XYZ file of C-alpha atoms in Angstrom:
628
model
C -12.161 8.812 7.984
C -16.060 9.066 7.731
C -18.056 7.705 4.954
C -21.406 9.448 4.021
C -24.429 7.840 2.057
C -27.294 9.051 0.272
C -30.999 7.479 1.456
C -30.889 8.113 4.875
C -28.898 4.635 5.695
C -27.703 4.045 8.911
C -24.704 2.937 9.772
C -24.553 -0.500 11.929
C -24.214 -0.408 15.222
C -20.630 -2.356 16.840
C -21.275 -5.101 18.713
C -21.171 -4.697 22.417
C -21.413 -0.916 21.791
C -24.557 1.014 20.953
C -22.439 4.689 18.430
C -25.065 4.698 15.138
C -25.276 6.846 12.614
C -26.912 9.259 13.976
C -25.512 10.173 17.281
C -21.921 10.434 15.026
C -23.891 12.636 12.362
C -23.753 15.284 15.188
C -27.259 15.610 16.293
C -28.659 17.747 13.646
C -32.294 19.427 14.169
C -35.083 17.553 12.693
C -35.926 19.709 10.485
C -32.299 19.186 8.833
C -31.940 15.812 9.577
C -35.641 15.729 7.709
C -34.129 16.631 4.563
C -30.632 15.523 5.385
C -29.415 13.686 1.926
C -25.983 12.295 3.593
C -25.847 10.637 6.597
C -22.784 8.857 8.061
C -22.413 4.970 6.546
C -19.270 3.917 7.744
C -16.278 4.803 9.931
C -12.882 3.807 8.436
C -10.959 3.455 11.471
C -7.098 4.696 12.012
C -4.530 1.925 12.822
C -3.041 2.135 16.562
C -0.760 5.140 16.808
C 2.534 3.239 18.178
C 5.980 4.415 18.676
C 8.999 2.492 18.541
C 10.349 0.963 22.074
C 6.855 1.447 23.835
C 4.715 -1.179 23.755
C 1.096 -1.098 22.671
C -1.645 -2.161 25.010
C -4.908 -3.726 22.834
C -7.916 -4.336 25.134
C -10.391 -6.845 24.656
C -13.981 -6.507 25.621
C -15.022 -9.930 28.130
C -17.371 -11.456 25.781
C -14.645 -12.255 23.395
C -16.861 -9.973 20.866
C -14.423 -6.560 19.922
C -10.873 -5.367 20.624
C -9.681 -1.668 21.289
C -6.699 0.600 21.094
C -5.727 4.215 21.126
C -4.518 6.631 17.931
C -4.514 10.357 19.242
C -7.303 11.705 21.418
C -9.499 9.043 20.280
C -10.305 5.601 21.413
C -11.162 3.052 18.613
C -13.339 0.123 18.753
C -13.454 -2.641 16.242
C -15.155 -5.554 16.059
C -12.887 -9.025 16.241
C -14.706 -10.946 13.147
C -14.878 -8.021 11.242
C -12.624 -5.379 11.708
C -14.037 -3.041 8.665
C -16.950 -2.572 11.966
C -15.640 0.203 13.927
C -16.724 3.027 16.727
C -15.030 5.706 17.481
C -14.971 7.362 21.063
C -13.956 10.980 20.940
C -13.751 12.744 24.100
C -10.759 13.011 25.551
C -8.914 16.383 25.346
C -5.558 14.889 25.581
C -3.797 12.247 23.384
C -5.275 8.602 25.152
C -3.044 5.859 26.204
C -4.829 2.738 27.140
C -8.396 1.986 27.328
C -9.744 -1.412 29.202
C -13.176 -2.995 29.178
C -14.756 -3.267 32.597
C -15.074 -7.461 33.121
C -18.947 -6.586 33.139
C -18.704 -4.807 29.379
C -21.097 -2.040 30.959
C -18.124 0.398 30.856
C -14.474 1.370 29.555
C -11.848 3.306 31.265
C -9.685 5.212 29.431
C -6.685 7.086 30.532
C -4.270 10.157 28.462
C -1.063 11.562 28.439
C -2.571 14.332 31.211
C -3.342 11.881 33.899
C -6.813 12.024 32.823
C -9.488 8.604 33.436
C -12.394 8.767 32.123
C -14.962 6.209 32.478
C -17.714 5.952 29.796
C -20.275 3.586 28.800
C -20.621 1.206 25.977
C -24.077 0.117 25.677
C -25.344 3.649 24.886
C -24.981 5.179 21.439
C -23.507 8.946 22.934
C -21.134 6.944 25.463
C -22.245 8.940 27.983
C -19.178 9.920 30.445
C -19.807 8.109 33.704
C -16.993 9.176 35.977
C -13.975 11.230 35.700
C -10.613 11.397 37.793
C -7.042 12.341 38.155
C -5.246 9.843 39.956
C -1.751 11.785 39.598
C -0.303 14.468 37.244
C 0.805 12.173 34.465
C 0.987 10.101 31.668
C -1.357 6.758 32.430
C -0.098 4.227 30.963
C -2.028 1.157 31.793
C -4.884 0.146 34.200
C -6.608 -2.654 35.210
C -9.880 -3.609 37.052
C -10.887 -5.792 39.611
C -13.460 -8.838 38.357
C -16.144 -7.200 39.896
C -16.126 -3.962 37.922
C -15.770 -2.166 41.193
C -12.349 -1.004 41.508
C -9.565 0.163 38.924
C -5.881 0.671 39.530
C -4.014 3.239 37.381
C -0.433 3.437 36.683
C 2.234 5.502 34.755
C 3.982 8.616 34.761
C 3.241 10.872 38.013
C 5.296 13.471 39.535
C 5.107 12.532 43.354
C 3.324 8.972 42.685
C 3.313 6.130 40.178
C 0.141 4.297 40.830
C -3.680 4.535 42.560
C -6.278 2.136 43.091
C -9.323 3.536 44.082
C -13.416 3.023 43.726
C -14.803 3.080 40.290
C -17.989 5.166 41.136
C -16.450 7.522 44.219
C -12.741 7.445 43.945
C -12.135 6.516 47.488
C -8.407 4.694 48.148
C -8.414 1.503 48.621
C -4.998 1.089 48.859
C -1.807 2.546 47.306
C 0.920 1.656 45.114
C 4.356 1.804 46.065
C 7.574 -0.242 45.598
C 8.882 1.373 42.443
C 10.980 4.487 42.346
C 10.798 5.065 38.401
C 7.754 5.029 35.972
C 5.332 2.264 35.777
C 4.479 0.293 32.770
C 2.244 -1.814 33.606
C -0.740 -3.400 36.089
C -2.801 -6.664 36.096
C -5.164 -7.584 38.803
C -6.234 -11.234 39.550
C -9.254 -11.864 38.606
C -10.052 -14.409 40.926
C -10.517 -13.983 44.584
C -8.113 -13.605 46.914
C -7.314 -10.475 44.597
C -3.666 -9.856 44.113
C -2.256 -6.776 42.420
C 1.066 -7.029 40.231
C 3.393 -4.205 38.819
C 6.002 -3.833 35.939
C 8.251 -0.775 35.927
C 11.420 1.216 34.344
C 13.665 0.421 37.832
C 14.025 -3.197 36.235
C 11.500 -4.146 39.182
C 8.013 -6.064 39.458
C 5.910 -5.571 42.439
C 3.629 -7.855 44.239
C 0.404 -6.232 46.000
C -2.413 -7.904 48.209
C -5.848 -6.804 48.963
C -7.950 -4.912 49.289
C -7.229 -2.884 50.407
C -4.209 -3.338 48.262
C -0.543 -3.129 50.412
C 3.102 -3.872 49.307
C 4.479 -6.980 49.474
C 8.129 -7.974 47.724
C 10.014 -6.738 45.008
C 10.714 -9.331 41.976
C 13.838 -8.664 40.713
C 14.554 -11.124 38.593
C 14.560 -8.702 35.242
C 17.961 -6.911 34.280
C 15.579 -4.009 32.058
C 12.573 -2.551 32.036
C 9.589 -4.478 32.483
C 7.154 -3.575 30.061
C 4.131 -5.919 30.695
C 2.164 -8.042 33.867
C -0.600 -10.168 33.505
C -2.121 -12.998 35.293
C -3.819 -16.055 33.896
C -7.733 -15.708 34.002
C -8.135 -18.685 36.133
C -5.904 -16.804 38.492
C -3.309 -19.405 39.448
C 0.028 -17.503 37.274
C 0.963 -13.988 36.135
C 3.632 -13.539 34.020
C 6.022 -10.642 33.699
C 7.770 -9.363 30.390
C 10.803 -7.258 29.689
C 13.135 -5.284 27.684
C 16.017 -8.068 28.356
C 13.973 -10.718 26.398
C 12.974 -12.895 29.346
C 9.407 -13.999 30.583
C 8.930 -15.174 34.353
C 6.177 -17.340 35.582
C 5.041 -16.754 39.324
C 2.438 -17.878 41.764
C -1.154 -16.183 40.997
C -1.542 -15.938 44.917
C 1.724 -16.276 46.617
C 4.100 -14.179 44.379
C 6.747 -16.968 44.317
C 8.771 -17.667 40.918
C 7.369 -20.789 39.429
C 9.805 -20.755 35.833
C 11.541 -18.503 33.216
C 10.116 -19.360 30.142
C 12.794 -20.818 27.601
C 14.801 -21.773 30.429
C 16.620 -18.241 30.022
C 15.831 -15.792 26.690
C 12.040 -16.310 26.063
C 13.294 -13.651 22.830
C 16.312 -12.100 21.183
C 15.187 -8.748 21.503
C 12.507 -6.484 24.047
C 8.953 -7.915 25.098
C 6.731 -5.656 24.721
C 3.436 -7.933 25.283
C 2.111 -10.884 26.638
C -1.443 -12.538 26.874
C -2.643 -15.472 28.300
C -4.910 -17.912 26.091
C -8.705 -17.884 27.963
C -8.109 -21.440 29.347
C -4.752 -20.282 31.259
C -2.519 -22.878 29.689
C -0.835 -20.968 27.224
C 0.782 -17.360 26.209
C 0.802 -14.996 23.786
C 4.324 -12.724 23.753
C 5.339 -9.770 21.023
C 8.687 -8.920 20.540
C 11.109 -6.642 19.278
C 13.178 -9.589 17.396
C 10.057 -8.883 15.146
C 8.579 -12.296 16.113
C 5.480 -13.239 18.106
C 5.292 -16.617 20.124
C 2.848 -19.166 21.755
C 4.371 -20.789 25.004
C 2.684 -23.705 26.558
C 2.852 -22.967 30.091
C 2.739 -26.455 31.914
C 5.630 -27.760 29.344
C 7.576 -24.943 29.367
C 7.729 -25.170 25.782
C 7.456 -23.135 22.402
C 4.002 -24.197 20.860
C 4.168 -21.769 17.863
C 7.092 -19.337 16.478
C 5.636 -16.272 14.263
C 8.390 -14.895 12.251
C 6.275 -11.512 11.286
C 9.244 -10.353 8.752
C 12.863 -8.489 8.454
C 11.960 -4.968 8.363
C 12.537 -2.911 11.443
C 8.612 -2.210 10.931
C 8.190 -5.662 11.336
C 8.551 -5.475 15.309
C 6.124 -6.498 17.298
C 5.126 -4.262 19.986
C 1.209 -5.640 21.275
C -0.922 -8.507 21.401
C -4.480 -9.711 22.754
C -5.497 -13.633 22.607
C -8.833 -12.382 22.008
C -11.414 -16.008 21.770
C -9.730 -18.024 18.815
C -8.169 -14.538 17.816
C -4.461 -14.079 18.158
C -3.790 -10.532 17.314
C -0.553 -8.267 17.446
C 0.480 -5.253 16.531
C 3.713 -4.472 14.062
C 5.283 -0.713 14.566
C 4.050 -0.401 11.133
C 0.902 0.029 13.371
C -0.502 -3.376 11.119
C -2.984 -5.812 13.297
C -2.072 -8.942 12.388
C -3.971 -11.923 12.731
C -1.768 -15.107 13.398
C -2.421 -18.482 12.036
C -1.782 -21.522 14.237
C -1.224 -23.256 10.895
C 1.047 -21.141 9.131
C 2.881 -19.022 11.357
C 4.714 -17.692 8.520
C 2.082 -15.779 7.230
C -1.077 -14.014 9.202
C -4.423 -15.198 8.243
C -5.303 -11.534 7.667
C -3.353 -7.948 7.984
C -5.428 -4.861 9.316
C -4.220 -1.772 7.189
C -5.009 1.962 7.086
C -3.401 5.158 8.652
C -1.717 5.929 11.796
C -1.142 8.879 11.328
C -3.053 12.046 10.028
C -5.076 12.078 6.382
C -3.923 15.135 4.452
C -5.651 14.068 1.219
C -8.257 11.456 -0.545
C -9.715 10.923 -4.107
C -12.770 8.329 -5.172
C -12.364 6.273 -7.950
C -13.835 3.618 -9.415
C -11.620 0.531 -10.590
C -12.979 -2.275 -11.590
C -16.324 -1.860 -11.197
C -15.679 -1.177 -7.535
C -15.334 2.425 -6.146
C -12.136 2.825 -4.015
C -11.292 5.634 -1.461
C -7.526 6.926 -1.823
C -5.782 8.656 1.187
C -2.697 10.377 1.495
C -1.325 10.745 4.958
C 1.655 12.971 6.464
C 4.518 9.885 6.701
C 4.177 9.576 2.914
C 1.697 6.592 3.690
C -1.000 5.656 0.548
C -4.114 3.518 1.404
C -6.579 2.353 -1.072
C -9.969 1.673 0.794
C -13.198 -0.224 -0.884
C -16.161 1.258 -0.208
C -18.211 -0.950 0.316
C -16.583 -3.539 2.858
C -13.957 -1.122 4.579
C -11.380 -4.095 3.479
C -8.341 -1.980 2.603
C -4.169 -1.917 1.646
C -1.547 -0.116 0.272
C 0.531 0.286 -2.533
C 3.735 -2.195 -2.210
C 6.962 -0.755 -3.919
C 8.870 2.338 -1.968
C 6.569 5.793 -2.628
C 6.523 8.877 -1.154
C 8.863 9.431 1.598
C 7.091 12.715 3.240
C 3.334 14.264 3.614
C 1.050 13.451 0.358
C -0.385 17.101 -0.234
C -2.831 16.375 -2.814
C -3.543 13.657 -4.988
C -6.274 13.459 -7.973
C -6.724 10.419 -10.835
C -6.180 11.631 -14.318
C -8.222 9.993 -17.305
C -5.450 7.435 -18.082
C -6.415 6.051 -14.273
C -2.851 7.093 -12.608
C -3.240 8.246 -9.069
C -1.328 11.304 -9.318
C 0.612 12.796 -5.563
C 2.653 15.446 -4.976
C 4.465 15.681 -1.638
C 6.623 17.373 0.504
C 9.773 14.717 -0.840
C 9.726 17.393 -3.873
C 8.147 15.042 -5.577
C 5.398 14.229 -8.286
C 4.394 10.604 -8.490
C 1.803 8.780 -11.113
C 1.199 5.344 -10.194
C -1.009 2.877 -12.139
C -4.386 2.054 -10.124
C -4.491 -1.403 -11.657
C -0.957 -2.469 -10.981
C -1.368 -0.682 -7.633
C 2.997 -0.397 -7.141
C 5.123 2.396 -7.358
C 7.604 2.639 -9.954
C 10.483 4.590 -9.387
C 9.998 5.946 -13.163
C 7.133 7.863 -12.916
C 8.668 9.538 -9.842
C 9.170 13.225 -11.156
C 11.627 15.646 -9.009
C 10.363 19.297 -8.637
C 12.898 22.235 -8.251
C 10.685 23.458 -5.891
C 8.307 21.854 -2.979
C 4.849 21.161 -4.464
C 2.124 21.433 -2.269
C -1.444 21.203 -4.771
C -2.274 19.798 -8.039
C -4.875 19.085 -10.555
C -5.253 16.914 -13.698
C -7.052 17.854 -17.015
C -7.393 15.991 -20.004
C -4.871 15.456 -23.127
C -1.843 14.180 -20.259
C -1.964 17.714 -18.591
C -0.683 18.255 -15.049
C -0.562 21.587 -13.006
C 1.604 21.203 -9.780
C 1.558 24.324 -7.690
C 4.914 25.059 -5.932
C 5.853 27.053 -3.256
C 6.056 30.179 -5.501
C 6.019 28.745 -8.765
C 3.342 27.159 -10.992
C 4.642 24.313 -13.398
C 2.733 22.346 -16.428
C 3.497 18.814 -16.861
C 2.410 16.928 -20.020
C 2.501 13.075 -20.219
C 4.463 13.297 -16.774
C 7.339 15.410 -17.889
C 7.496 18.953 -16.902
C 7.020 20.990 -19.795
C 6.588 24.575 -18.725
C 7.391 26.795 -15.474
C 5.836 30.225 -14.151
C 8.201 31.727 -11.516
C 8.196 35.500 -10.164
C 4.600 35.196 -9.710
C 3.893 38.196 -7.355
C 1.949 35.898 -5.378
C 2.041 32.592 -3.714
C -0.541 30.350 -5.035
C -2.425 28.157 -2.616
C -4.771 25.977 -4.613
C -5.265 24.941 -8.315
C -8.786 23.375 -10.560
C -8.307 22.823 -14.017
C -11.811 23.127 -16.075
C -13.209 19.939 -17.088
C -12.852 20.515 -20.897
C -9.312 21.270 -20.269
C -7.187 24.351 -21.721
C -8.239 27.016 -18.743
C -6.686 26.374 -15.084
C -7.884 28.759 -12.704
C -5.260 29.149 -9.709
C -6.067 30.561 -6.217
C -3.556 32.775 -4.141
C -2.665 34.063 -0.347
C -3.553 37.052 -1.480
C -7.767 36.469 -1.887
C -7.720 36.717 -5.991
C -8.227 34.147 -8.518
C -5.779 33.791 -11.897
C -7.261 32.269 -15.050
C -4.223 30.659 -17.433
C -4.967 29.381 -20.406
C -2.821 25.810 -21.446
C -1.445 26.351 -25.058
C 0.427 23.405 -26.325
C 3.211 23.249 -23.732
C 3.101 26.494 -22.166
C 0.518 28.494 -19.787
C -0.439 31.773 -20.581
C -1.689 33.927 -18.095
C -5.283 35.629 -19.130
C -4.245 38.921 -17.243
C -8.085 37.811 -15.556
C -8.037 37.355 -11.906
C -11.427 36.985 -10.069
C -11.786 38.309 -5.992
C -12.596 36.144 -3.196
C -13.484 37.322 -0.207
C -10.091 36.197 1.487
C -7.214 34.335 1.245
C -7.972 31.338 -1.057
C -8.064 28.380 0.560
C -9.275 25.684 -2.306
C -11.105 25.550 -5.641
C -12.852 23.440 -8.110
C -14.911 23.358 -11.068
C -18.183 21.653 -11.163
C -18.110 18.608 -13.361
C -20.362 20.279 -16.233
C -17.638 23.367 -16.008
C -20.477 25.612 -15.527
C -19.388 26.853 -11.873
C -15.896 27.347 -10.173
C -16.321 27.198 -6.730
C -13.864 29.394 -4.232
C -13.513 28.611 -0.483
C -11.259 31.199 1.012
C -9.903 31.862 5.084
C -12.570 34.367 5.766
C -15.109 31.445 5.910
C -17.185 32.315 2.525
C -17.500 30.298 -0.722
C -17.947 32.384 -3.539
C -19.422 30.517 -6.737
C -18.293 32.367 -10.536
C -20.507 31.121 -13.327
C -18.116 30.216 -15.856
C -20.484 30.634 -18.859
C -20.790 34.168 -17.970
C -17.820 35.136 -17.729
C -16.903 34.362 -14.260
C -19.658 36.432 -13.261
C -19.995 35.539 -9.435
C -23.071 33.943 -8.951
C -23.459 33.731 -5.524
C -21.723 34.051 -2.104
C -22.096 31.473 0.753
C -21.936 31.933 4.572
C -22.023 29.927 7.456
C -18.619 28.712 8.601
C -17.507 29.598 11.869
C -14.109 29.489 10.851
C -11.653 28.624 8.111
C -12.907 26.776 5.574
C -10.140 24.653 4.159
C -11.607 21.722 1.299
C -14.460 21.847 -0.844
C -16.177 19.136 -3.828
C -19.009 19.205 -6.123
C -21.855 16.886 -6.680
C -22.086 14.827 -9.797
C -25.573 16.607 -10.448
C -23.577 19.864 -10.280
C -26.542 20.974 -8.397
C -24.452 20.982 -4.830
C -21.344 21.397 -3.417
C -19.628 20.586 0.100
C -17.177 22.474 1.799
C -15.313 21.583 5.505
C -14.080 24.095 7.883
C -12.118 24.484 11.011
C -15.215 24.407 12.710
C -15.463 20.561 12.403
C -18.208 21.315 9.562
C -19.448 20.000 6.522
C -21.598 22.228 4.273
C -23.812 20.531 1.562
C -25.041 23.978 -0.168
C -27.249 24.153 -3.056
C -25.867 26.295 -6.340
C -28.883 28.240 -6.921
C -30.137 29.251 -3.497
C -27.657 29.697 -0.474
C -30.166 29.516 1.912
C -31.245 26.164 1.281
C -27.842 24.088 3.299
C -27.468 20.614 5.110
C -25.543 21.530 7.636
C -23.221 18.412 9.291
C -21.735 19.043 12.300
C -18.520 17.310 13.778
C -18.164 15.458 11.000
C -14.950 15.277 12.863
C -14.843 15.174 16.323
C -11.030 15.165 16.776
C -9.523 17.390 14.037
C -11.051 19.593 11.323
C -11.814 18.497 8.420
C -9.295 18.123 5.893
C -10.192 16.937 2.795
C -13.498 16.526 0.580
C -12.868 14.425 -2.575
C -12.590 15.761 -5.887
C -15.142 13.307 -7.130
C -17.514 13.628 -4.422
C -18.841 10.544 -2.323
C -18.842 12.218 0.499
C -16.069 11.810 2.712
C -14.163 13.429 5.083
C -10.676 12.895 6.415
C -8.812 13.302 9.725
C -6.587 11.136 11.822
């Protein structure tokens, strides 16, 4: 999600990594960018896109300064003191699995779900691609580099091989990976010379490499599952090995040979998904399935620090990085958790948001703070200030499919509708959902809009219904149309509802019934979304055929004026406080800032998205735009 500002302020740069505000604002002319009002601010990052049984790789950049993980086709970068500080890195074509730091922080390598590595550079704003390769035709699913920067192995799915180490900057072998005859999970490389490569795969088998050029030596087969993580110490002296069958194993950093099993037997009751080592060797991090996270003490072959993490099934633990004094996992509620040493009952902080894709937001203003509200398509609701980033969500048991729309109603009651059938109000100052105010609709709702005096339209998959003081009041069925989108005018009474088939419907709201106006106004195709300006002057209509057409209310629903310059579907659309301008976001990864009374004057913001289009402006303009 992308946060635009008005004054031409910049966004900060991340630590380590050079992304501003302006390389993400798209690279607009300067004669736009001259009279650009909105520039991006901030990036509200997504959470790590995880998936149960798989574990989660976080990478940590060698300075100890930011941590990174995948969600989608992007690759996110936050910073470890203040995770509200993130960069976004856009340009894979294919959903991206891991992504490492280089040990000289110059670079990351990131690899997808096609086999794809890409290696791009992190002290330039545009991350400018450095190299690009296809080790084997496959999901990558971890990598690793040597300490000098200058070699990188790759692992994961392939068809006739699981594994490559080659040159960073030419791609030339130097050496191969064999020893497994099922999917690899996982690579380290030793960081100290001699190098030493180790392996983690499906066949219940570790693999021990020297080099370089890196060749095969033994099998470990102590494991009875999968092995789903390798890493050695940074000192170089151990590497450990994880697994599905709850057991950690301790070897020699240079030999190979077994030094322990941590625990003595079961390092867990359930999977290991993740282990890292502390940065002075002597210690390691591990994330488990048993929804718990521990600290082993190497030497002693001891438990320093159990982190029960909670009982819900969401509550597994499926990543960690010991990042400096930062001990972070990841839950398969896609939370980052930070641990506490002290209190290993409760995190010292919890990194919220949305893992997976923003169908909806609202701004509000609570408490003398303005909030962001986002709807996502697991039912998920996230409440984001501002001005820090700092964000949660609603506790209590909500929505239970995609939030379609949302909007706040003058009684400050976030109001959702969603594809669980249901409509939902809940209080923005208790911020938890109350199964009361949970109201069941015969039909699936998919748009809504609030008016004054308690009023609620919910648009239905070929219905329209009017809800008063949440309680549906009134019902239009056998419309003759479907309806798409829904605005009702700011000094309530008239709803103006938009349909499939390119026309506009004015109803009027009488008491606690709607009354069509037998008045439809044409758009230009297919109506996509509508709203009235705040004044009520202007209803503006974005439609499929990529044209907003603006109706002046006080005459009539005249149309005032007709606006072009989409390249394809335009699909959300907010006004201005001033009334003066209005935005609208397309399929073509655009944001439009027009002005009312002249179409030609336009900011024009492209990829305000990089990854998705655009897919929702707020009602009460800030501006923002929403994707994964």
């Amino acid at each position: 999600m992308v946060i635009g500002s008005g004054g031409r302020r910049a966004a900060r740069p991340l630590p380590g990594s050079g992304r501003g505000a302006e390389a993400a604002a798209g690279g607009a002319s300067g004669r736009e960018r001259a009279k650009m009002p909105y520039e991006i601010k901030k990036v509200f990052a997504s959470l790590p896109q995880v998936e149960r049984g798989v574990s989660k790789i976080l990478g940590g950049d060698p300075k100890g300064n930011n941590f990174l993980y995948t969600n989608g086709k992007c690759v996110v970068i936050r910073n470890a003191d203040n995770p509200a500080i993130a960069d976004i890195y856009t340009e894979h074509a294919h959903q991206v699995v891991v992504a490492k730091y280089a040990p000289s922080g110059f670079y990351i390598a990131s690899g997808d779900v096609s086999g794809k590595l890409r290696i791009w550079d992190t002290t330039q704003k545009e991350h400018l691609l450095k190299y690009e390769y296809q080790p084997f035709a496959g999901k990558i699913k971890d990598l690793a580099w040597t300490e000098d920067s200058k070699r990188i192995a790759v692992v994961g799915e392939g068809r006739e091989k699981f594994g490559a180490v080659f040159l960073w900057d030419s791609g030339s072998s130097v050496g191969e990976i064999t020893g497994h005859n099922k999917v690899i999970n996982s690579v380290d490389i030793k960081q100290t010379r001699p190098y030493r490569l180790a392996t983690g795969s499906d066949d219940n088998c570790a693999a021990f490499f020297e080099g370089p050029p890196f060749k095969f030596k033994f099998t470990l087969s102590d494991h009875t599952r999968f092995v789903n993580c390798v890493r050695f110490s940074p000192d170089g002296n151990r590497f450990a090995t994880a697994s599905a069958d709850g057991q950690i194993f301790i070897y020699d950093g240079k030999t190979g040979e077994k030094v322990c099993a941590l625990g003595g037997g079961k390092a867990h009751d359930g999977g290991i998904y993740a282990i890292s080592w502390s940065p002075d060797s002597s210690q390691l991090l591990s994330a488990s399935g048993d929804k718990t996270a521990k600290i082993w003490d190497v030497g002693a072959n001891s438990v320093v620090n159990t982190f029960n993490m909670g009982s819900n099934v969401l509550d597994q633990q499926l990543g960690c990085l010991w990042q400096k004094d930062h001990l972070l996992t990841i839950s398969l509620s896609g939370y980052i958790n930070y641990l506490d040493k002290n209190n290993p009952n409760k995190p010292l902080r919890v990194i919220k948001g949305h893992s997976k894709s923003i169908q909806c937001l609202t701004v509000h203003k609570n408490g003398g703070k303005s909030y962001i509200y986002s709807g996502s398509n697991d039912g998920h609701i996230n409440y984001w200030d501002s001005d820090t980033g700092e964000n949660d969500g609603f506790s209590g048991k909500g929505h239970t499919n995609q939030v379609s729309r949302m909007a706040v109603d003058e009684m400050d009651q976030l109001v959702t509708c969603s594809m669980d059938d249901t409509v939902r109000y809940t209080n923005l100052s208790k911020r938890d959902y109350s199964g009361q105010d949970a109201v069941k609709m015969d039909v699936q709702p998919k748009c809504l809009a609030v008016g004054p005096g308690g009023y609620t339209v919910v648009l239905c998959i070929g219905q329209i219904v009017l809800m008063k003081d949440k309680k549906k009041c009134f019902a239009i069925d056998d419309l003759g149309y479907e309806p798409e989108a829904v605005a009702v005018h700011p000094g309530g009474g008239t709803v103006a509802v938009g349909g499939t088939d390119g026309n506009v419907r004015l109803y009027s709201i009488q008491g606690t019934s709607l009354k069509s106006d037998d008045k439809s106004l044409e758009a230009k195709g297919p109506v996509t979304d509508l709203a009235y300006s705040h004044d009520g002057a202007f209803l503006a209509v974005c439609d499929a055929n990529k044209v907003v057409t603006v109706f002046s209310v006080t005459d009539g629903y005249a149309e005032h004026n007709v606006f072009y310059g989409h390249h394809a579907k335009i699909v959300c659309i907010a006004w201005s406080p001033d009334n003066e301008h209005f935005a609208s976001g397309g399929m073509d990864m655009m944001v439009y800032v027009w002005t009312v009374g002249d179409p030609e004057t336009r900011v024009k913001i492209p990829d305000a998205h990089r990854l998705h289009h655009n897919i929702g402006l707020p009602r009460s303009w800030s501006m923002l735009s929403a994707r994964n």
